[in-house]
Amino acid sequence: MKEIHTFTIAQRRQLGSQYFALTLQHGGRMQPVVPGQFVEVLVEGEREVMLRRPISIHDADPAAGTLTLLIQVVGRGTRRLAQLKEGDPLNLVYPLGHGFTTDIPTGSRVLMVGGGAGIAPLLHLARTLAHIGIRPTVLLGGRTADLIPVRSEFEPCAEVAVATDDGSLGHHGIVTTHPAFAAAYDIIYTCGPTPMMKAVARSAAERGIRCEVSLENMMACGVGACLCCVTDTDEGHRCVCKEGPVFDISTMKKWYQC
């Protein structure tokens, strides 16, 4: 069930030069959140930002009534959000979208591949799987070490591997050239730049590995009304905000083969 609610910023953390994290306190009974879902954030105090901003849910603890957003500063809206302080209100529509599949067998070999801001939804997924006895491998990629800001948060619940384009941290190269990527897995989850996700999806399909991708199409309404985020699938056009953002690649050949 969707809810419009004004949270309170309980904690603000600066993470590297481009990212910051906001931990939000609900103050009441919070809706359950599936890993991979997102929120639409109301940006106040910025005249030229009229639409809400879609942001992946980085982590969630409904029992504690907290929700965490990992945000990259990329434009007017996110620059305004970066100015918020602890104690400030933040209005959200949540939880939105179709998330990752988490009802997988205990003992499954799991790989998560995140690039750039696409790292954000994987923490809640990793922690959710850890609760059912699965310790995934998480492969994080970025142009430089500074753009992989939260790797330590994954370490208690996952095996962490890193690839950077410039070699400043971990493997020197893109994620699909990391040795961890070539290992055997039962399922791969990925979120990040479209070229990266398509490369991951093609490799998974060639190797016969189940794979889910979290698309990052431009979204305005978040509820499937405006149709600006539509993507072409083997089953027809689908709204990424409502029927995604997570899709199984078995329905996405038109997307990842182009």
Short mmCIF file of C-alpha atoms in Angstrom, two decimals, residues 9 26 38 40-41 44 64 68 72 110-111 135-136 146 149 169 192 202-203 218 222 232 236 238 240 244:
data_model
loop_
_atom_site.label_atom_id
_atom_site.label_comp_id
_atom_site.label_asym_id
_atom_site.label_seq_id
_atom_site.Cartn_x
_atom_site.Cartn_y
_atom_site.Cartn_z
CA ILE A 9 15.72 13.38 9.00
CA HIS A 26 8.69 7.69 10.23
CA PHE A 38 11.79 3.44 -4.45
CA GLU A 40 9.18 9.93 -4.73
CA VAL A 41 10.66 12.84 -2.75
CA GLU A 44 10.79 22.10 -1.34
CA ALA A 64 12.38 0.75 13.92
CA THR A 68 17.58 5.32 4.36
CA GLN A 72 24.03 11.32 -5.64
CA VAL A 110 23.90 -14.96 -5.44
CA LEU A 111 25.74 -12.15 -7.20
CA ARG A 135 25.55 -14.50 2.00
CA PRO A 136 25.77 -12.98 -1.49
CA ASP A 146 35.53 8.06 -4.31
CA PRO A 149 31.04 5.24 -0.98
CA LEU A 169 40.46 0.59 -5.64
CA GLY A 192 23.44 0.86 -12.45
CA ARG A 202 23.77 -10.67 -21.85
CA SER A 203 26.40 -12.60 -19.90
CA MET A 218 13.39 8.82 -16.10
CA GLY A 222 5.98 7.12 -9.90
CA ASP A 232 9.85 -2.08 -24.42
CA GLY A 236 4.94 -5.23 -24.69
CA ARG A 238 5.76 -1.60 -19.49
CA VAL A 240 9.20 1.10 -15.21
CA GLY A 244 9.37 -2.28 -12.54
#
